N, CA, C and O atoms as CSV, one atom per row, in Angstrom:
chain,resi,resn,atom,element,x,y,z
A,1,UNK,N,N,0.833,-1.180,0.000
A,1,UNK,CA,C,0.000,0.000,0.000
A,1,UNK,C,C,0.872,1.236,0.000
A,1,UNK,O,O,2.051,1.108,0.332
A,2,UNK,N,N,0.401,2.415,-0.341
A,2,UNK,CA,C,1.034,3.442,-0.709
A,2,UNK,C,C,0.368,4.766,-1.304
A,2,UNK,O,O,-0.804,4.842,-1.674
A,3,UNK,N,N,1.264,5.748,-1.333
A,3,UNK,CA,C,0.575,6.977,-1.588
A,3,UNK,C,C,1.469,7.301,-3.206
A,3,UNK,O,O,2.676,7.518,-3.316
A,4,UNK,N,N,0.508,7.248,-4.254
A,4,UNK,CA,C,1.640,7.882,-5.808
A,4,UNK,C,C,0.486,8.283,-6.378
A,4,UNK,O,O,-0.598,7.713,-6.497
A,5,UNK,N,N,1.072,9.897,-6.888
A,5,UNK,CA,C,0.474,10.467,-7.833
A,5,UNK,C,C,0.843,11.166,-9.105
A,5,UNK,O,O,1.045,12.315,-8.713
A,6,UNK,N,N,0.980,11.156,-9.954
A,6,UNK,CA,C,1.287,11.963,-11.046
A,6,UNK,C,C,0.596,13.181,-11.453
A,6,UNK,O,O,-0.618,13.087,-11.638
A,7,UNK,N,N,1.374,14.718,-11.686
A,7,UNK,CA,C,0.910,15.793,-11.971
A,7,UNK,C,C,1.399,16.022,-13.291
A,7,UNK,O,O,2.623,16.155,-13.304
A,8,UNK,N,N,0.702,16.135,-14.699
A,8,UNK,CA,C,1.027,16.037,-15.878
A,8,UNK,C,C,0.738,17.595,-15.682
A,8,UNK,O,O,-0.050,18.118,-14.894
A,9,UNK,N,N,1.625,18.219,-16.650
A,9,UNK,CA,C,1.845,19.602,-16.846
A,9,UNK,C,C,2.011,19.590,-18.485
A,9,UNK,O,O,2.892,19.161,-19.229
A,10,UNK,N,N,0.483,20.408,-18.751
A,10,UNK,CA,C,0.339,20.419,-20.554
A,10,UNK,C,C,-0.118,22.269,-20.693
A,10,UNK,O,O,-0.918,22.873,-19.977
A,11,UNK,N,N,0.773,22.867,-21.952
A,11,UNK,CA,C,0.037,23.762,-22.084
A,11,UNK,C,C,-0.820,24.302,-22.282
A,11,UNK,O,O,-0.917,25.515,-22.101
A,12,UNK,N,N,-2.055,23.280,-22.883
A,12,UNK,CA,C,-3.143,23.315,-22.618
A,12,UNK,C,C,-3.892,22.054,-22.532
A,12,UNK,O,O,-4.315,21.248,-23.361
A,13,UNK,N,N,-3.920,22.189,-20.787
A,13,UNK,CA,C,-5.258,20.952,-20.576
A,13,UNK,C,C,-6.477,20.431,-21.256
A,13,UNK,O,O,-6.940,19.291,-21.304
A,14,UNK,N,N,-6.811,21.371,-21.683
A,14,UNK,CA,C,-8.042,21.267,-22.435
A,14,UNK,C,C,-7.784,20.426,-23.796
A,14,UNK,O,O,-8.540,19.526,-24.161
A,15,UNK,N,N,-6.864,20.746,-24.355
A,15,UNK,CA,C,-6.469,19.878,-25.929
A,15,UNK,C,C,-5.169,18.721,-25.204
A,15,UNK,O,O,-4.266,18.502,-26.011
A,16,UNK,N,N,-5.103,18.430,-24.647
A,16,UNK,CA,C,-4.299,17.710,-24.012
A,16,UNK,C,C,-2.358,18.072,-25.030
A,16,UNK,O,O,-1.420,17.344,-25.358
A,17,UNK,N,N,-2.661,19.545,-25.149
A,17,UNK,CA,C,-1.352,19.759,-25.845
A,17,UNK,C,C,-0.371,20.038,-24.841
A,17,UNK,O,O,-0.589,20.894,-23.983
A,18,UNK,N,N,0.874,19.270,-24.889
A,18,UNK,CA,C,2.107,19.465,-24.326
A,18,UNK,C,C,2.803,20.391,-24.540
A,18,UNK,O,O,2.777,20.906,-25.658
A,19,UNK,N,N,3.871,21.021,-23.254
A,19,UNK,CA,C,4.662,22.007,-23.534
A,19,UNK,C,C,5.703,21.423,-24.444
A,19,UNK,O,O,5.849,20.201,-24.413
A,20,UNK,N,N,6.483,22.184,-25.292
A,20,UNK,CA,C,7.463,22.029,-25.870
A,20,UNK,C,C,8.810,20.975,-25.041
A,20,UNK,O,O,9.367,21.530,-24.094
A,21,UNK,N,N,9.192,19.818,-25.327
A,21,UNK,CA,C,10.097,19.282,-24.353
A,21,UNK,C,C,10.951,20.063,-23.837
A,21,UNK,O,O,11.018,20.208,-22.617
A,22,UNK,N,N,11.723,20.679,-24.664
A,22,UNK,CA,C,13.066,21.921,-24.481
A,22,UNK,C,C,12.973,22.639,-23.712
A,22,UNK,O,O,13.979,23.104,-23.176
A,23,UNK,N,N,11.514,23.074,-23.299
A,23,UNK,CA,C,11.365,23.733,-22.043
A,23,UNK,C,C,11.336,23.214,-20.714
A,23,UNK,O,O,11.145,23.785,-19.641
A,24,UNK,N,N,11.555,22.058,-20.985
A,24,UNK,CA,C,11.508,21.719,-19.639
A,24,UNK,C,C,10.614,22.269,-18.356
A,24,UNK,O,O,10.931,22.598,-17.213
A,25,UNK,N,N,10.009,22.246,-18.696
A,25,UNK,CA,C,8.695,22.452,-17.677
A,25,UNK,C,C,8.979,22.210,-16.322
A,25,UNK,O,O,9.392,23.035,-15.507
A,26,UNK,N,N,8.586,20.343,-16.032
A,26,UNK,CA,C,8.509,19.926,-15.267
A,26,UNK,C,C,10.151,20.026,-14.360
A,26,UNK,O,O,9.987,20.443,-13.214
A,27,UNK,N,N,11.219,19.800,-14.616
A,27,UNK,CA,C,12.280,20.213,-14.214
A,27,UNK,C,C,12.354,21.543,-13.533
A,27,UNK,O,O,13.015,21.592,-12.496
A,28,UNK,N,N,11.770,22.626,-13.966
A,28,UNK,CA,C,11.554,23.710,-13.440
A,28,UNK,C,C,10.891,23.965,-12.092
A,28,UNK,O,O,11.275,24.404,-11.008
A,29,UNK,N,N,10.196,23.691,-12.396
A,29,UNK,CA,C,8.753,22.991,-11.108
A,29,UNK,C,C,9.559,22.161,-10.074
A,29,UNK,O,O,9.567,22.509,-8.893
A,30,UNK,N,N,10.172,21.170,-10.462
A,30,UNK,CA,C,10.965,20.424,-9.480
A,30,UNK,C,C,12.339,21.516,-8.604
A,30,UNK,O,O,12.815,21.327,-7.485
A,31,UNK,N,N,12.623,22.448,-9.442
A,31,UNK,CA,C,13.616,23.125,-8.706
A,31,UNK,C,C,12.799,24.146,-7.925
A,31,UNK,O,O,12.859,23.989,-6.706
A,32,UNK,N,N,12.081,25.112,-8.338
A,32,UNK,CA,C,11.764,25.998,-7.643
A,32,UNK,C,C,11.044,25.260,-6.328
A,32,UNK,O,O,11.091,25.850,-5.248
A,33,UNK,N,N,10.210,23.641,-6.453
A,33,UNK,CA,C,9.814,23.390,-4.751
A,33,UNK,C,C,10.972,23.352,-3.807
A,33,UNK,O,O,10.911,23.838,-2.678
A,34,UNK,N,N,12.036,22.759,-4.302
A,34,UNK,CA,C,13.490,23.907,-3.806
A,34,UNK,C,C,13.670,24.724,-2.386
A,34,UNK,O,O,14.144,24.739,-1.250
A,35,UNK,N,N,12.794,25.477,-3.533
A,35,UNK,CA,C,12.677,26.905,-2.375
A,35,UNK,C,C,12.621,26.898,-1.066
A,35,UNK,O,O,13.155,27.491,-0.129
A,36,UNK,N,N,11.293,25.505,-1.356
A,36,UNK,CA,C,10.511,25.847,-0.335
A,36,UNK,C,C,11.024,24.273,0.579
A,36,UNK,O,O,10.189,23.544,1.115
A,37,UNK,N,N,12.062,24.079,0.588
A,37,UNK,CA,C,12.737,22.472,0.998
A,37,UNK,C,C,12.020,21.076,0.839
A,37,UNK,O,O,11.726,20.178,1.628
A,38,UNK,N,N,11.884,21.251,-0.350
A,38,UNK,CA,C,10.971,20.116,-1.243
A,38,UNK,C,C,11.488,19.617,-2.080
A,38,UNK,O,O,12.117,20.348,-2.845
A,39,UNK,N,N,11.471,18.197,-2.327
A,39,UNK,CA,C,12.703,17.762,-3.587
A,39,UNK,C,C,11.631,16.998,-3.912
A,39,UNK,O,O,11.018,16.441,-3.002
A,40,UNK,N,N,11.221,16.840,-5.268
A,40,UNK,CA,C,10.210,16.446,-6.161
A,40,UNK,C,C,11.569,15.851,-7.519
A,40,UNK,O,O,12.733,16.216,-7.688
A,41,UNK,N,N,10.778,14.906,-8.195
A,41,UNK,CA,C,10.852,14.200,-9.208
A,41,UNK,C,C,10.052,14.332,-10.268
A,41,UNK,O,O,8.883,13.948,-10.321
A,42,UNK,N,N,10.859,15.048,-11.405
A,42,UNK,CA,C,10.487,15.170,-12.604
A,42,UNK,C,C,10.544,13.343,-13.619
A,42,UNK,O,O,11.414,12.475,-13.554
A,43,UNK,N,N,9.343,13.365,-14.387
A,43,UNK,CA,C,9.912,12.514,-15.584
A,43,UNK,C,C,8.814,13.485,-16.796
A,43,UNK,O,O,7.618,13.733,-16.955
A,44,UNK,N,N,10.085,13.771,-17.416
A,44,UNK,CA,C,9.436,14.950,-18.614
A,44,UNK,C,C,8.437,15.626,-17.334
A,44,UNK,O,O,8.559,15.700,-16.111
A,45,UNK,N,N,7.191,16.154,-18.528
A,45,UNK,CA,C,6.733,16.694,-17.637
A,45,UNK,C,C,5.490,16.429,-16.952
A,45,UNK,O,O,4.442,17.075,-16.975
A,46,UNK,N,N,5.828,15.218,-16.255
A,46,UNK,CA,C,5.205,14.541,-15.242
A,46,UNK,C,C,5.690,15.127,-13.972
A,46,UNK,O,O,6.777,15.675,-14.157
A,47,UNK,N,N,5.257,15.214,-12.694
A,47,UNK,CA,C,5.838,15.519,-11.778
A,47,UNK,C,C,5.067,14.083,-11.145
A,47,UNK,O,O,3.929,13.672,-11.369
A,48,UNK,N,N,6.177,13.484,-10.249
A,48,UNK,CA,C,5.617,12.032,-9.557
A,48,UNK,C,C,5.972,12.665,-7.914
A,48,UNK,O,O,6.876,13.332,-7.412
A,49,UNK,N,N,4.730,12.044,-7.456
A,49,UNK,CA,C,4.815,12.248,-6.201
A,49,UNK,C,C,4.852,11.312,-5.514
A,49,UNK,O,O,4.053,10.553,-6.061
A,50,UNK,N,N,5.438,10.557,-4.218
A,50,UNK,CA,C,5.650,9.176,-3.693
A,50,UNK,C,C,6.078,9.289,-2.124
A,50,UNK,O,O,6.961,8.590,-1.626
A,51,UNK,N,N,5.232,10.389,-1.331
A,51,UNK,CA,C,5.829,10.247,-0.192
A,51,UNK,C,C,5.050,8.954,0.637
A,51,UNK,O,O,4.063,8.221,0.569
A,52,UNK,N,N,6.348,9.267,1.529
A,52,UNK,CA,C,5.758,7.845,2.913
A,52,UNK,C,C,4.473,8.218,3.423
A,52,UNK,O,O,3.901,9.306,3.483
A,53,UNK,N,N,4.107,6.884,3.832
A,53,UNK,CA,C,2.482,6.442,4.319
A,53,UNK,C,C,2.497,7.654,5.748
A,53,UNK,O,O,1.649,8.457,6.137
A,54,UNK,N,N,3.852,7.314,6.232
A,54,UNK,CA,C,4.067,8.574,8.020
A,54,UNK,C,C,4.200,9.705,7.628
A,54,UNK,O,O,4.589,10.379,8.582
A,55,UNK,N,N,4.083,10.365,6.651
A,55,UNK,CA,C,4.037,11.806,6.591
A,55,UNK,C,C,2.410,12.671,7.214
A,55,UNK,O,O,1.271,12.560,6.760
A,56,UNK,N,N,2.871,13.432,8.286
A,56,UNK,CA,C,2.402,13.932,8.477
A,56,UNK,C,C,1.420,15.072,7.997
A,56,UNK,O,O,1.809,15.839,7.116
A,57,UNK,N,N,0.231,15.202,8.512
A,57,UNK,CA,C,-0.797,16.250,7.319
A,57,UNK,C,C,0.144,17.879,7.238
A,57,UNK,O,O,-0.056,18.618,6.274
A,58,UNK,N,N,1.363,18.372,8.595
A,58,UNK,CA,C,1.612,19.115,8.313
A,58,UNK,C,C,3.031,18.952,6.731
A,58,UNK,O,O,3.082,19.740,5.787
A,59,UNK,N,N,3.680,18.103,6.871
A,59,UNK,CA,C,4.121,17.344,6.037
A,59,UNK,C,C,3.702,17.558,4.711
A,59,UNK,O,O,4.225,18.096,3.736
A,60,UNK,N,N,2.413,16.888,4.963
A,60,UNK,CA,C,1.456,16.617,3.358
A,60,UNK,C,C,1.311,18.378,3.046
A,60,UNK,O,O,1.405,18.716,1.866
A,61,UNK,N,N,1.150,19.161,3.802
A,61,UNK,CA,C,0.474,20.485,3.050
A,61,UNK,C,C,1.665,21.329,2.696
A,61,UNK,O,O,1.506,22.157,1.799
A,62,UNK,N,N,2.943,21.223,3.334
A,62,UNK,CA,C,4.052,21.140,2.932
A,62,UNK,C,C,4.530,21.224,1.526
A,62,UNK,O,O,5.205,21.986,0.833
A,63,UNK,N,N,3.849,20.049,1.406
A,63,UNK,CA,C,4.266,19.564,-0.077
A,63,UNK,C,C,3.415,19.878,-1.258
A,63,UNK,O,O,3.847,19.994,-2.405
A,64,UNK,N,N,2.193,20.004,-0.897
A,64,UNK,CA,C,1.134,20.695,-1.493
A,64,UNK,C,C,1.286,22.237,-2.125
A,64,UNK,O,O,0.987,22.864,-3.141
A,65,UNK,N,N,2.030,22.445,-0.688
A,65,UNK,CA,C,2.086,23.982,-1.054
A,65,UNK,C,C,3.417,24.415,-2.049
A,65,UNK,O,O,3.405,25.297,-2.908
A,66,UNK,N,N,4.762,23.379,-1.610
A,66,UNK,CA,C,5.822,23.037,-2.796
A,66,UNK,C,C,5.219,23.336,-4.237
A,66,UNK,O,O,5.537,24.197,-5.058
A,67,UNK,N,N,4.082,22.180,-4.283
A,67,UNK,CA,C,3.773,21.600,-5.563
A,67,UNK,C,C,3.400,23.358,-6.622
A,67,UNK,O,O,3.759,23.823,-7.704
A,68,UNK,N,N,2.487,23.799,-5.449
A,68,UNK,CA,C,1.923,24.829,-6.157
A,68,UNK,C,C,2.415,25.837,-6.214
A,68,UNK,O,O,1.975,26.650,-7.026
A,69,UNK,N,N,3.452,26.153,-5.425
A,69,UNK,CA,C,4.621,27.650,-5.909
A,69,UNK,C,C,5.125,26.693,-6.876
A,69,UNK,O,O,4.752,27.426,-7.792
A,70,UNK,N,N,5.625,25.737,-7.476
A,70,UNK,CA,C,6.575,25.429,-8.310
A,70,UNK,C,C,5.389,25.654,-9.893
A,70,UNK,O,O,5.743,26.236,-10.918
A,71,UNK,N,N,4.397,25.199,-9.731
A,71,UNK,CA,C,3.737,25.281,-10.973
A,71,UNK,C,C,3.140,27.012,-11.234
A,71,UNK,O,O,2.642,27.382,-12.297
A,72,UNK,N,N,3.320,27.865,-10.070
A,72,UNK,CA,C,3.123,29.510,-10.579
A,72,UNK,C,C,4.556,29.520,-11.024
A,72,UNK,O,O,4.657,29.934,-12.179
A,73,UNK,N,N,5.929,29.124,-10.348
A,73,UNK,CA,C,6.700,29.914,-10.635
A,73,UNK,C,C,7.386,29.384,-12.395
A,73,UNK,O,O,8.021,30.093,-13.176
A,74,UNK,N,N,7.024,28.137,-12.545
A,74,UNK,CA,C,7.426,27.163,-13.924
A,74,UNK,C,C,6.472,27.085,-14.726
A,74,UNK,O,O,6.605,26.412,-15.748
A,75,UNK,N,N,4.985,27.924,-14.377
A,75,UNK,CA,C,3.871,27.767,-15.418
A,75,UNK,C,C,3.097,29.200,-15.268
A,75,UNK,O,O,1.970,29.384,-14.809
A,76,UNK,N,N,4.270,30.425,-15.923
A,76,UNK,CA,C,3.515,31.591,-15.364
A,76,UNK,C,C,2.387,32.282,-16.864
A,76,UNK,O,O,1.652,33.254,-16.686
């Protein structure tokens, strides 16, 4: 049992069109949670998420909140 999620990052959701690879998107996103002492895993621009079952909800919002400065600051 376990906690995994994938955050696909397309430039537009709606047409399921992808950003350009070269931009590296998701890499971006993975650095700027950074910031915020969050180390995330890019594949292209998937962002995979896989923390432990013991993470705490302050933990979890933590990472939540990672997730979402990284996609203002890599998807402006």
């Amino acid at each position: 049992y376990g906690l995994s999620a994938g955050i696909e990052l397309l430039k537009d959701p709606e047409s399921g069109e992808p950003f350009p690879s070269a931009e590296r998107r998701g890499a971006a996103l993975c650095i700027a949670a950074r910031d915020k002492g969050v180390f995330l895993r890019p594949l292209g621009d998937v962002i995979v998420l896989m923390p432990p079952l013991t993470l705490s909800d302050a933990e979890f919002d933590r990472l939540i909140d990672a997730v979402a400065y990284g996609i203002e600051v890599a998807l402006p």
